[in-house]
Short mmCIF file of C-alpha atoms in Angstrom, two decimals:
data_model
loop_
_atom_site.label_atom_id
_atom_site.label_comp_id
_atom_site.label_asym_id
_atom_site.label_seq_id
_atom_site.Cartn_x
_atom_site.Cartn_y
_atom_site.Cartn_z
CA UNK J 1 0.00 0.00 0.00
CA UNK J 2 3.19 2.37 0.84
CA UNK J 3 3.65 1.64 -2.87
CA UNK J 4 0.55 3.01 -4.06
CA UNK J 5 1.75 5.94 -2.68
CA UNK J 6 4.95 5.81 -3.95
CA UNK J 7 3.57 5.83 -7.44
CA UNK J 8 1.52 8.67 -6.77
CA UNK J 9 4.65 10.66 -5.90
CA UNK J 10 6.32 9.26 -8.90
CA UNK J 11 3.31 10.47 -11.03
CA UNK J 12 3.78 14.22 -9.82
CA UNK J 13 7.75 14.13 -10.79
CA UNK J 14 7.41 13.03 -14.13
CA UNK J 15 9.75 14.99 -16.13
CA UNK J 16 6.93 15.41 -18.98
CA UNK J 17 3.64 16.01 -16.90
CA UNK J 18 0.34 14.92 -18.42
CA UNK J 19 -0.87 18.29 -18.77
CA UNK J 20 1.60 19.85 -21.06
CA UNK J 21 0.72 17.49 -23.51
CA UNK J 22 -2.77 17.19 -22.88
CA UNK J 23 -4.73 15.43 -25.78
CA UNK J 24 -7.13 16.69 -27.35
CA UNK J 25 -10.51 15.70 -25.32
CA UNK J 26 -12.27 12.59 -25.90
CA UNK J 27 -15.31 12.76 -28.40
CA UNK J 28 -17.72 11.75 -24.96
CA UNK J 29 -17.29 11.04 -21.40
CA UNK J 30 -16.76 7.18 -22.44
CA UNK J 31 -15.72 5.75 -25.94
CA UNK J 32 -16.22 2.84 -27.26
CA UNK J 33 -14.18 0.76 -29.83
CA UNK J 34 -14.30 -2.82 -30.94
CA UNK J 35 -11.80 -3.75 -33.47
CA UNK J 36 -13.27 -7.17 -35.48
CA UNK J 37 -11.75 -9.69 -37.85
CA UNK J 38 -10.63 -12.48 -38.31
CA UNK J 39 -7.71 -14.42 -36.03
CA UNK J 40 -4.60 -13.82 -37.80
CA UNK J 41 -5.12 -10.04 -38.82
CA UNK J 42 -3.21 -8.56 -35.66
CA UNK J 43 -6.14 -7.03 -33.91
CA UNK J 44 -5.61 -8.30 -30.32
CA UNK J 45 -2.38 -6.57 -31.47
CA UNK J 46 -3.85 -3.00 -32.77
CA UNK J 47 -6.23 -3.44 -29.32
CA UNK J 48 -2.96 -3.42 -27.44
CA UNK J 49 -1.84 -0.83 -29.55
CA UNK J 50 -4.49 1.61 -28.97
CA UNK J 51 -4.69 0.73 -25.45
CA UNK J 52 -1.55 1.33 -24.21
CA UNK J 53 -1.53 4.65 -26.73
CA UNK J 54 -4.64 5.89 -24.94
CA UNK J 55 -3.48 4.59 -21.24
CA UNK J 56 -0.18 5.06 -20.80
CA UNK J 57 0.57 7.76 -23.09
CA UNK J 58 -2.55 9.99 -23.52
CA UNK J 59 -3.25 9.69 -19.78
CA UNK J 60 -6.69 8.35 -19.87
CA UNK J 61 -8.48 5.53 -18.12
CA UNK J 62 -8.58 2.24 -20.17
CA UNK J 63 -9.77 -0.96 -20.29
CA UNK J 64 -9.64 -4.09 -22.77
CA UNK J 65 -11.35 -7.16 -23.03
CA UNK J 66 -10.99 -10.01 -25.74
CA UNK J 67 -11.98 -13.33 -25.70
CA UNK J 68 -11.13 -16.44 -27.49
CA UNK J 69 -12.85 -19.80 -27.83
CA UNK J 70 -13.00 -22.83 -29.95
CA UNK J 71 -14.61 -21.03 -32.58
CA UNK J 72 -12.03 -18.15 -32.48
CA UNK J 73 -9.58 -19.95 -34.39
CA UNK J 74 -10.13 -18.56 -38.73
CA UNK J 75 -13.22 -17.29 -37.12
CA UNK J 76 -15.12 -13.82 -36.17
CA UNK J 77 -12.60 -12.02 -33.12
CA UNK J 78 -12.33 -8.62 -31.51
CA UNK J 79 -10.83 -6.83 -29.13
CA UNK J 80 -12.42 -4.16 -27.67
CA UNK J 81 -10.85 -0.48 -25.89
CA UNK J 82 -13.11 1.06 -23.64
CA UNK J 83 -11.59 4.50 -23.39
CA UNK J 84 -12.44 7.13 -20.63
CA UNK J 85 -11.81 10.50 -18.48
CA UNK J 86 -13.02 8.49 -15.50
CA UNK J 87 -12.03 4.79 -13.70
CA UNK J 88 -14.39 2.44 -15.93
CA UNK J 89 -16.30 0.58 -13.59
CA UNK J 90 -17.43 -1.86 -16.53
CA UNK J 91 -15.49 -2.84 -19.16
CA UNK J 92 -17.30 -4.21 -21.73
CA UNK J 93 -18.70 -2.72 -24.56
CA UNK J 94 -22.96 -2.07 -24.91
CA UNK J 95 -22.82 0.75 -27.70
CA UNK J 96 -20.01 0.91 -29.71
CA UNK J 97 -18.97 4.05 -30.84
CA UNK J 98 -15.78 3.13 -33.06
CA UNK J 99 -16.27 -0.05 -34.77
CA UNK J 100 -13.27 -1.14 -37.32
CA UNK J 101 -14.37 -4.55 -38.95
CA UNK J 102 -12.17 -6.03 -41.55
CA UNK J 103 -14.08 -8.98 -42.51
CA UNK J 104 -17.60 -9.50 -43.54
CA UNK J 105 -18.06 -12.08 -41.00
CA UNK J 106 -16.54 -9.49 -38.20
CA UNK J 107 -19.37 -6.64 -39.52
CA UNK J 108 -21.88 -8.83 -39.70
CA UNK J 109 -21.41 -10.63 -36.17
CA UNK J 110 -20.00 -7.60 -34.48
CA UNK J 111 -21.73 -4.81 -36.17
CA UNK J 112 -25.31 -4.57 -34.62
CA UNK J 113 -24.77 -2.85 -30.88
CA UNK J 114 -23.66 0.46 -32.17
CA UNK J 115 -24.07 4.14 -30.83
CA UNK J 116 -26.26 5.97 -33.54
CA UNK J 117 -24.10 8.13 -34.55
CA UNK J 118 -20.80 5.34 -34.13
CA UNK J 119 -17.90 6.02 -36.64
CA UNK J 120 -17.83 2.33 -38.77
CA UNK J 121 -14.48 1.35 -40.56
CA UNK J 122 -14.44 -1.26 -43.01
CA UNK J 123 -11.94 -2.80 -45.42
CA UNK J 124 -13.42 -1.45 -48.58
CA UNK J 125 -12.32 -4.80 -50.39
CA UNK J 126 -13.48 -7.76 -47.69
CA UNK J 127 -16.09 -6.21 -46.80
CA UNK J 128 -18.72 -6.02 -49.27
CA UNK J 129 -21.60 -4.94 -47.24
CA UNK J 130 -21.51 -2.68 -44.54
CA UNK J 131 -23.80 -2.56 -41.58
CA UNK J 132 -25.35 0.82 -42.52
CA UNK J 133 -24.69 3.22 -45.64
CA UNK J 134 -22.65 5.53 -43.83
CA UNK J 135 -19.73 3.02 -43.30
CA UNK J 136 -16.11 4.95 -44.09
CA UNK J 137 -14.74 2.17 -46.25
CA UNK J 138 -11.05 2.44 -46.96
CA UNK J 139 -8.59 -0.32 -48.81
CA UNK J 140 -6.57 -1.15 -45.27
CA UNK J 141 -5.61 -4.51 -46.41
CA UNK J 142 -5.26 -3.42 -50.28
CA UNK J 143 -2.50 -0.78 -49.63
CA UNK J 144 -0.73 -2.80 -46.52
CA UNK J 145 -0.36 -5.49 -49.53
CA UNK J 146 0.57 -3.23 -52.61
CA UNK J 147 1.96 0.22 -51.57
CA UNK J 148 3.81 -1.47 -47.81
CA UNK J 149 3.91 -4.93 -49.70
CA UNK J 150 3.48 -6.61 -45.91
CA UNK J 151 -0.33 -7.57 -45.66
CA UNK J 152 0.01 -7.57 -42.15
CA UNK J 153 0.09 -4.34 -41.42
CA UNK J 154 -3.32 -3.64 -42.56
CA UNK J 155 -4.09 -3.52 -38.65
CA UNK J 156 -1.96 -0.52 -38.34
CA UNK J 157 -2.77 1.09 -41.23
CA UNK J 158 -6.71 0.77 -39.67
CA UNK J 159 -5.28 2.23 -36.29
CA UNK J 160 -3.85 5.38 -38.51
CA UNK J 161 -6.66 5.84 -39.56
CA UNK J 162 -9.21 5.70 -36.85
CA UNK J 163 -6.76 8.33 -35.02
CA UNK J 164 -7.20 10.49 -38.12
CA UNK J 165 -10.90 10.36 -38.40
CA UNK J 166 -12.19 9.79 -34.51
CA UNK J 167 -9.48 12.14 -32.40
CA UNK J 168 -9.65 9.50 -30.12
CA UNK J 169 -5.81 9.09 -29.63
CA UNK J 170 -2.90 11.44 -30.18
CA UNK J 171 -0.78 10.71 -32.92
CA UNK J 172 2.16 11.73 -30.77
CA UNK J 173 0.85 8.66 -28.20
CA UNK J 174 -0.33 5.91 -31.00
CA UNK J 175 3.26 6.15 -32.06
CA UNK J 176 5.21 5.68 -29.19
CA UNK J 177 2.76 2.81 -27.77
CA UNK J 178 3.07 1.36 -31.77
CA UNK J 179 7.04 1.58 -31.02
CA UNK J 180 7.16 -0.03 -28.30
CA UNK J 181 4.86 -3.53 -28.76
CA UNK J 182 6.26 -4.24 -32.48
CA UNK J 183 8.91 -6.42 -32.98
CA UNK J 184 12.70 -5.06 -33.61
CA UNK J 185 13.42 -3.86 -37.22
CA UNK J 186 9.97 -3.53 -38.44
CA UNK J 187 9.79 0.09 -36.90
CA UNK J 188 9.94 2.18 -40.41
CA UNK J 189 7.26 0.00 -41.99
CA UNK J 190 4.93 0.18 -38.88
CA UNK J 191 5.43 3.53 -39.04
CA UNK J 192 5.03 4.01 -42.69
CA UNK J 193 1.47 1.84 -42.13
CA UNK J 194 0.30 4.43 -39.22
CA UNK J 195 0.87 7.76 -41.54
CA UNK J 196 -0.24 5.76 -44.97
CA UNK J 197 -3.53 4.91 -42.57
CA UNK J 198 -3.83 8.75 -42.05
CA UNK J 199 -3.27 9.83 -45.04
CA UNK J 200 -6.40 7.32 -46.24
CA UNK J 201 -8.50 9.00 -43.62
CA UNK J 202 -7.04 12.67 -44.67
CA UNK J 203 -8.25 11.96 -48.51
CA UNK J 204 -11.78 10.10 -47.46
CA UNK J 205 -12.30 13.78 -45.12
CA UNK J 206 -11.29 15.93 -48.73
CA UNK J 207 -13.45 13.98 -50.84
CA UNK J 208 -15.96 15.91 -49.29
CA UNK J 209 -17.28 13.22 -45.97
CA UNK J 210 -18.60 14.81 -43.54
CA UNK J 211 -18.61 13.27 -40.08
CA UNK J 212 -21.22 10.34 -39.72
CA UNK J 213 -24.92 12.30 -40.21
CA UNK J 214 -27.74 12.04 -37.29
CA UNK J 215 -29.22 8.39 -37.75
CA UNK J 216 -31.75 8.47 -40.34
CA UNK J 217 -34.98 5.72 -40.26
CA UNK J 218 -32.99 3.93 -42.65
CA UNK J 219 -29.93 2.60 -40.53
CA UNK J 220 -31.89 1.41 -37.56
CA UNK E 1 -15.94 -14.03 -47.40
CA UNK E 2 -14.30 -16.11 -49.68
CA UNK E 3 -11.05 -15.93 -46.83
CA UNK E 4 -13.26 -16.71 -44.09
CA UNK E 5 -14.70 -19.97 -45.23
CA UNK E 6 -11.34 -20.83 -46.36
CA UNK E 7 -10.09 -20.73 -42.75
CA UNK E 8 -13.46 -22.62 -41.70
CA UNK E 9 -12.62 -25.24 -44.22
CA UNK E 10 -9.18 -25.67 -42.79
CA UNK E 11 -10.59 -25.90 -39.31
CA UNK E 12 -12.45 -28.82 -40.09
CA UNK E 13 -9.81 -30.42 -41.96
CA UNK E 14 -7.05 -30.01 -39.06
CA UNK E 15 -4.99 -32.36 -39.10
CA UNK E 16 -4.45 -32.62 -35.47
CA UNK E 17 -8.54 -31.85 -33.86
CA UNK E 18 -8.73 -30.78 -30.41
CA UNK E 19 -10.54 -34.28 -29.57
CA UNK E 20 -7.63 -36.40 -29.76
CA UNK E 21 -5.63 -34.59 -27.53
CA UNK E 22 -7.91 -32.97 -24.99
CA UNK E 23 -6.62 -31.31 -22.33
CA UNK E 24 -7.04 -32.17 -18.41
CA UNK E 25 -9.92 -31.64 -17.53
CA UNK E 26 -10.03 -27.84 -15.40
CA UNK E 27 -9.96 -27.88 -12.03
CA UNK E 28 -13.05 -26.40 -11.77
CA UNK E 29 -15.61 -25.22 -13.79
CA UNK E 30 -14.69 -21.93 -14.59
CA UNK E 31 -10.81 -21.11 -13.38
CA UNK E 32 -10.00 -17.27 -12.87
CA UNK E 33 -6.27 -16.16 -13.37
CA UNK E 34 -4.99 -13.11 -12.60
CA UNK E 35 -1.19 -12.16 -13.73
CA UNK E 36 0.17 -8.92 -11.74
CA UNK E 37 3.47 -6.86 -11.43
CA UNK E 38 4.41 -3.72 -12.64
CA UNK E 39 4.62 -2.04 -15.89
CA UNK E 40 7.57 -3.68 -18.17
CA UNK E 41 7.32 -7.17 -16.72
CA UNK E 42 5.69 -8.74 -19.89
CA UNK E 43 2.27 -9.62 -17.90
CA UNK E 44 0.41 -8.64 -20.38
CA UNK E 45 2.41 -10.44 -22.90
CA UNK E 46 2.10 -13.47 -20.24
CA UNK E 47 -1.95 -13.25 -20.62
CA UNK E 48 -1.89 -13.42 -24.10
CA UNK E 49 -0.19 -16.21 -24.44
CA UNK E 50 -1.85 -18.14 -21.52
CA UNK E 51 -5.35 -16.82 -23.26
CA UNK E 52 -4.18 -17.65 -26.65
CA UNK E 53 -2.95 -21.50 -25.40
CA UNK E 54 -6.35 -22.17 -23.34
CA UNK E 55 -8.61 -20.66 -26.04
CA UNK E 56 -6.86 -20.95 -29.50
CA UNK E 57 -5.16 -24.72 -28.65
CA UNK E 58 -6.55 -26.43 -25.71
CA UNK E 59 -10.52 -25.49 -27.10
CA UNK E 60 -11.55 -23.42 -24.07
CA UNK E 61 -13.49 -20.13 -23.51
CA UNK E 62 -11.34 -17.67 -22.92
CA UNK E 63 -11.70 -13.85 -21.79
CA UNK E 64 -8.87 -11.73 -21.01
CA UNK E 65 -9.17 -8.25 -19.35
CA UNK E 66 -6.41 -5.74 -18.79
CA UNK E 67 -6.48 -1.85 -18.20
CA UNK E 68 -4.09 0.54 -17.70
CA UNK E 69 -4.35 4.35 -16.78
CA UNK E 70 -2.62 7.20 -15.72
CA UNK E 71 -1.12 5.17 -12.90
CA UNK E 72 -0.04 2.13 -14.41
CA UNK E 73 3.29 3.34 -15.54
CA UNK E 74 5.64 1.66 -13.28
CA UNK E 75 2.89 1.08 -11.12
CA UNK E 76 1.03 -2.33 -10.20
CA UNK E 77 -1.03 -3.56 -13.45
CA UNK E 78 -2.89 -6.59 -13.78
CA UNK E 79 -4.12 -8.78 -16.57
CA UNK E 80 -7.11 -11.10 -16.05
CA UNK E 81 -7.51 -14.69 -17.71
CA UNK E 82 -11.10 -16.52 -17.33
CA UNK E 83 -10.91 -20.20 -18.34
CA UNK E 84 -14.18 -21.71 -18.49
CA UNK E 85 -15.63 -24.76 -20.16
CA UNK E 86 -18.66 -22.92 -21.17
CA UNK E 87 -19.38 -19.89 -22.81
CA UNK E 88 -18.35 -16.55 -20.26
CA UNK E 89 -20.90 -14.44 -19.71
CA UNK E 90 -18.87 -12.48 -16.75
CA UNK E 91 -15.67 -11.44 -18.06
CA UNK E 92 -14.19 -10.01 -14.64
CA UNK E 93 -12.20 -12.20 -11.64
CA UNK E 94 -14.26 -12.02 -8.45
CA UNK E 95 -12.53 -14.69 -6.71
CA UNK E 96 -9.11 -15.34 -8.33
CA UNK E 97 -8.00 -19.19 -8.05
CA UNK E 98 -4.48 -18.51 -8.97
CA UNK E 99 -2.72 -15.18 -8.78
CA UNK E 100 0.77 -14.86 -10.12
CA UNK E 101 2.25 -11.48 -8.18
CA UNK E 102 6.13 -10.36 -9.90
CA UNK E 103 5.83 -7.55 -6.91
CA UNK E 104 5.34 -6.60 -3.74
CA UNK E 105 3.12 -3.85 -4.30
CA UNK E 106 1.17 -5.89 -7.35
CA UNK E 107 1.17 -8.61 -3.98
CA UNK E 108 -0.36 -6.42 -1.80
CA UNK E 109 -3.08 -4.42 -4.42
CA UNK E 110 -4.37 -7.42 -5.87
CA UNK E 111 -3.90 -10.43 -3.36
CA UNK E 112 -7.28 -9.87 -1.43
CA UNK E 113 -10.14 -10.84 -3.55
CA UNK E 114 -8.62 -14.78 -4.03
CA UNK E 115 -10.77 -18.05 -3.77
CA UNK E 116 -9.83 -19.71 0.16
CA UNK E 117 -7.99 -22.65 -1.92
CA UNK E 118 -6.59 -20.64 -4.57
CA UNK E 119 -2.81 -21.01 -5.67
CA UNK E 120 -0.88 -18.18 -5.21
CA UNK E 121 2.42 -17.77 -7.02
CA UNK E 122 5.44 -15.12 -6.02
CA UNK E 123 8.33 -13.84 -6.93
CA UNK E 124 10.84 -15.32 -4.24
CA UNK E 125 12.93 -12.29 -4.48
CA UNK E 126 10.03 -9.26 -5.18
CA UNK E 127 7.50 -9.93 -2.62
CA UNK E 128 8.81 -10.42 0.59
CA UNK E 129 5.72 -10.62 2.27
CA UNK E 130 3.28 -12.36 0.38
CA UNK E 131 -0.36 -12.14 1.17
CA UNK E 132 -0.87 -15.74 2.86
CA UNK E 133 2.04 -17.75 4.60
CA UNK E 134 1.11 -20.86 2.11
CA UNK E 135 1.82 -18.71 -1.10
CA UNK E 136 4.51 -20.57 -3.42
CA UNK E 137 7.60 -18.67 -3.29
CA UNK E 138 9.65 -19.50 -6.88
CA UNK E 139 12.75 -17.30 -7.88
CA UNK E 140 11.37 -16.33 -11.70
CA UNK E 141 13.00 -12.97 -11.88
CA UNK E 142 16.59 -14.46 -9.99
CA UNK E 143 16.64 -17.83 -12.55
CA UNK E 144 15.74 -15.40 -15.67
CA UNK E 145 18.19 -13.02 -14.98
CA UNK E 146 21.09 -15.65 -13.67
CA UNK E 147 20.52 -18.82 -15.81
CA UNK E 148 18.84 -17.32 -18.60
CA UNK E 149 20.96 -14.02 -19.05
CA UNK E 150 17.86 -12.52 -19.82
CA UNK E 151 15.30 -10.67 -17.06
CA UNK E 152 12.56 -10.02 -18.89
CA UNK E 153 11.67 -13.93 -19.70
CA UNK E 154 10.61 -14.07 -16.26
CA UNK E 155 7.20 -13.69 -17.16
CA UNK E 156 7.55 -17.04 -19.32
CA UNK E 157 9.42 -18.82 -16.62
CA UNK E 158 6.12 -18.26 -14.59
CA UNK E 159 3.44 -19.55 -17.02
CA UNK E 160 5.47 -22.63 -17.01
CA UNK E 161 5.03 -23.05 -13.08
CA UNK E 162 2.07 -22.19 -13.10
CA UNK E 163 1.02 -24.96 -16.25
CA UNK E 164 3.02 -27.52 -13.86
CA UNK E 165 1.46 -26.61 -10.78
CA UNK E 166 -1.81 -25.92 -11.62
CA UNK E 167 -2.33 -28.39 -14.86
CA UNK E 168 -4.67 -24.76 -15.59
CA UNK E 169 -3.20 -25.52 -20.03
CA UNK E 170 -1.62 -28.14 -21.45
CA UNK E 171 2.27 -28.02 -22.45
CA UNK E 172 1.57 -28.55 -25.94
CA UNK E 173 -0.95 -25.54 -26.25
CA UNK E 174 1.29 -23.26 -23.85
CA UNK E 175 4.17 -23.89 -26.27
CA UNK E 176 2.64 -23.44 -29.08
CA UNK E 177 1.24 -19.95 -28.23
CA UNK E 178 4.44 -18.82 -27.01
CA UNK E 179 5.89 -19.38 -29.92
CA UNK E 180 3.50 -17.86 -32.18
CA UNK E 181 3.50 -14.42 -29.78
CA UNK E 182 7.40 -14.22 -29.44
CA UNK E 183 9.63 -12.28 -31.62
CA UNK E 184 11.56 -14.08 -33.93
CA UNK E 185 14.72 -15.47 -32.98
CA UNK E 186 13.86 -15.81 -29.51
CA UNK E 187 11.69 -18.86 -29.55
CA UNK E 188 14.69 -21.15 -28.24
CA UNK E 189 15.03 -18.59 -25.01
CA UNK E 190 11.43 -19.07 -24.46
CA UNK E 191 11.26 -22.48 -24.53
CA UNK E 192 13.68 -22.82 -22.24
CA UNK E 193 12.12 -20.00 -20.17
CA UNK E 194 8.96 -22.33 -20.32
CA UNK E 195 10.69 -25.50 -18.87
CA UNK E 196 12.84 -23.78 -16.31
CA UNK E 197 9.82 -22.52 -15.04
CA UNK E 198 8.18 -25.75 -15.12
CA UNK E 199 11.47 -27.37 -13.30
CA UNK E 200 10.71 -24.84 -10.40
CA UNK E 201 7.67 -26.17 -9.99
CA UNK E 202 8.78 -29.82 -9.79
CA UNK E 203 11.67 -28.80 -7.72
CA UNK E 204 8.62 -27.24 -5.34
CA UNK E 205 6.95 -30.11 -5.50
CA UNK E 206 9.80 -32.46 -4.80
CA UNK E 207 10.55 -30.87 -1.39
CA UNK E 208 7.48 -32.63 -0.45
CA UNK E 209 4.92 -30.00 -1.07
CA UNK E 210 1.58 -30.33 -1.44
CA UNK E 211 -1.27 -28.61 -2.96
CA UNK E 212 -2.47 -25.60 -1.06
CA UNK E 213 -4.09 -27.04 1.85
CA UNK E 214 -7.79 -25.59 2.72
CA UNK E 215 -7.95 -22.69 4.38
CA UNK E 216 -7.45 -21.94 7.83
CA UNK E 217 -8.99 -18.87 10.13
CA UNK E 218 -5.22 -17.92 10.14
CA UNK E 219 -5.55 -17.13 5.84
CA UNK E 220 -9.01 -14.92 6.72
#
């Protein structure tokens, strides 16, 4: 318990306090985000990611949860962030408000407890139909493979993206947290997936998207 | 799609299915495991893995929670495994049945919510004053550092006493998530992580230990 304390101390004498780097504030109180695929596209990996980007480096409260099970294996998984200003008390998801799904299987399974007005990523090439209209589809997977010619980086490329669009991390903290949980000598091209995932978002936002509308009659 | 059903195909065509080598059965019906140190000791690394080998290999259901926040760098952090037989409704421990604690203050934050028979696994060197007198004392950090030449497998020399001790995964499955969460080039470090760790055990065992008996007024 003296330790508890101890950290507390240890918080106030960080050399780079919390508040001169303050992110930007969260979109609400409590967001959100379930990342969904299929096992073998790196998304317990991105959930990490994001956690750790949003925890440890942004300074906010988070929690994850993902779960595995005989089925997981080739089939539907997620990981999901629960991201907050305040201790979460529960940390599961109810109404998604970031939902990535790179699979059809992972939007159709995953894809029906959203917040009205939720941002929805898909992989514009694996997944043909989107839960609603107003899905942001973007090639992840297409330009990991061609332009970073390493498929599996299509997770980060997602991650760079969902920064871009949502706010919900700082660039600044998705890096270092990125930097630190990928394996040695495969920095450049992780990095090179986060800003060619922004850079997707940046050109969706000038092709004249506007943030996700009101829900309409049609997507509920 | 068409890479979904792919994988499902392959499922079913496994060469080796879960059947023929089924695990032990679980100690009990749903086992709750929660891995705790401080930030940089690879627990959440550790849950992964241990997730990934009871859900992905030994055909489980598996959740896994972690969270981090403003306090968790350097502080005490935590990652939960549930193992259950049946699907988990509940994600969260509420009465951990084994608790692996890499320090004293990880010891002394989350050692109080345990089940009365529950196994409890320290670091010999880190937590000098564990949170029951029948807590298994095993040096992970001192063999890592000193036998392995490398500190930071500790966390994998603990998942292998804790497989041995508590039969919680099966070898086969533990290995085979290690290796598939490691970076490259280390796999022959962690295996050997994995069966020094298992060795402590035995060694434990050896000097004539037995399982933790049933609780006494002294452990309330």
């Amino acid at each position: 318990m003296a330790a508890t304390k101890k950290t507390g101390t240890k918080k106030k004498t960080d050399p780079k306090p919390a508040a001169s780097q303050k992110p930007a504030p969260l979109p609400s109180h409590r967001v959100e985000v379930r990342l969904a695929g299929s096992g073998g596209q790196g998304l317990i990996l991105a959930g990490l990611v994001l956690a750790e980007a949003c925890g440890l480096y942004d300074g906010r409260e988070v929690a994850m949860v993902q779960s595995y099970g005989p089925e997981a294996r080739g089939g539907a998984s997620k990981a999901e962030v629960i991201v907050s200003e305040e201790p979460i008390d529960y940390p599961l998801a109810s109404r998604v408000d970031i939902l990535l799904a790179l699979t059809q299987e992972a939007a159709d399974t995953y894809g029906w407890d959203l917040a009205p007005d939720a941002w929805i990523l898909v992989d514009e090439d694996l997944v043909g139909h989107p839960p609603t209209t107003r899905a942001v589809k973007l090639p992840f997977t297409a330009v990991a493979r061609d332009k970073l010619k390493k498929p599996m980086v299509a997770n980060v490329v997602a991650l760079g993206a969902i920064a871009e669009l949502t706010g919900l991390v700082s660039k600044r903290a998705l890096e270092k947290a990125l930097m630190a949980r990928v394996p040695k000598g495969t920095e450049q091209l992780n990095k090179k997936a986060l800003s060619t995932g922004a850079r997707l978002a940046r050109e969706y936002q000038e092709r004249g998207t506007t943030p996700p509308p009101p829900p309409s009659a049609a997507d509920l």
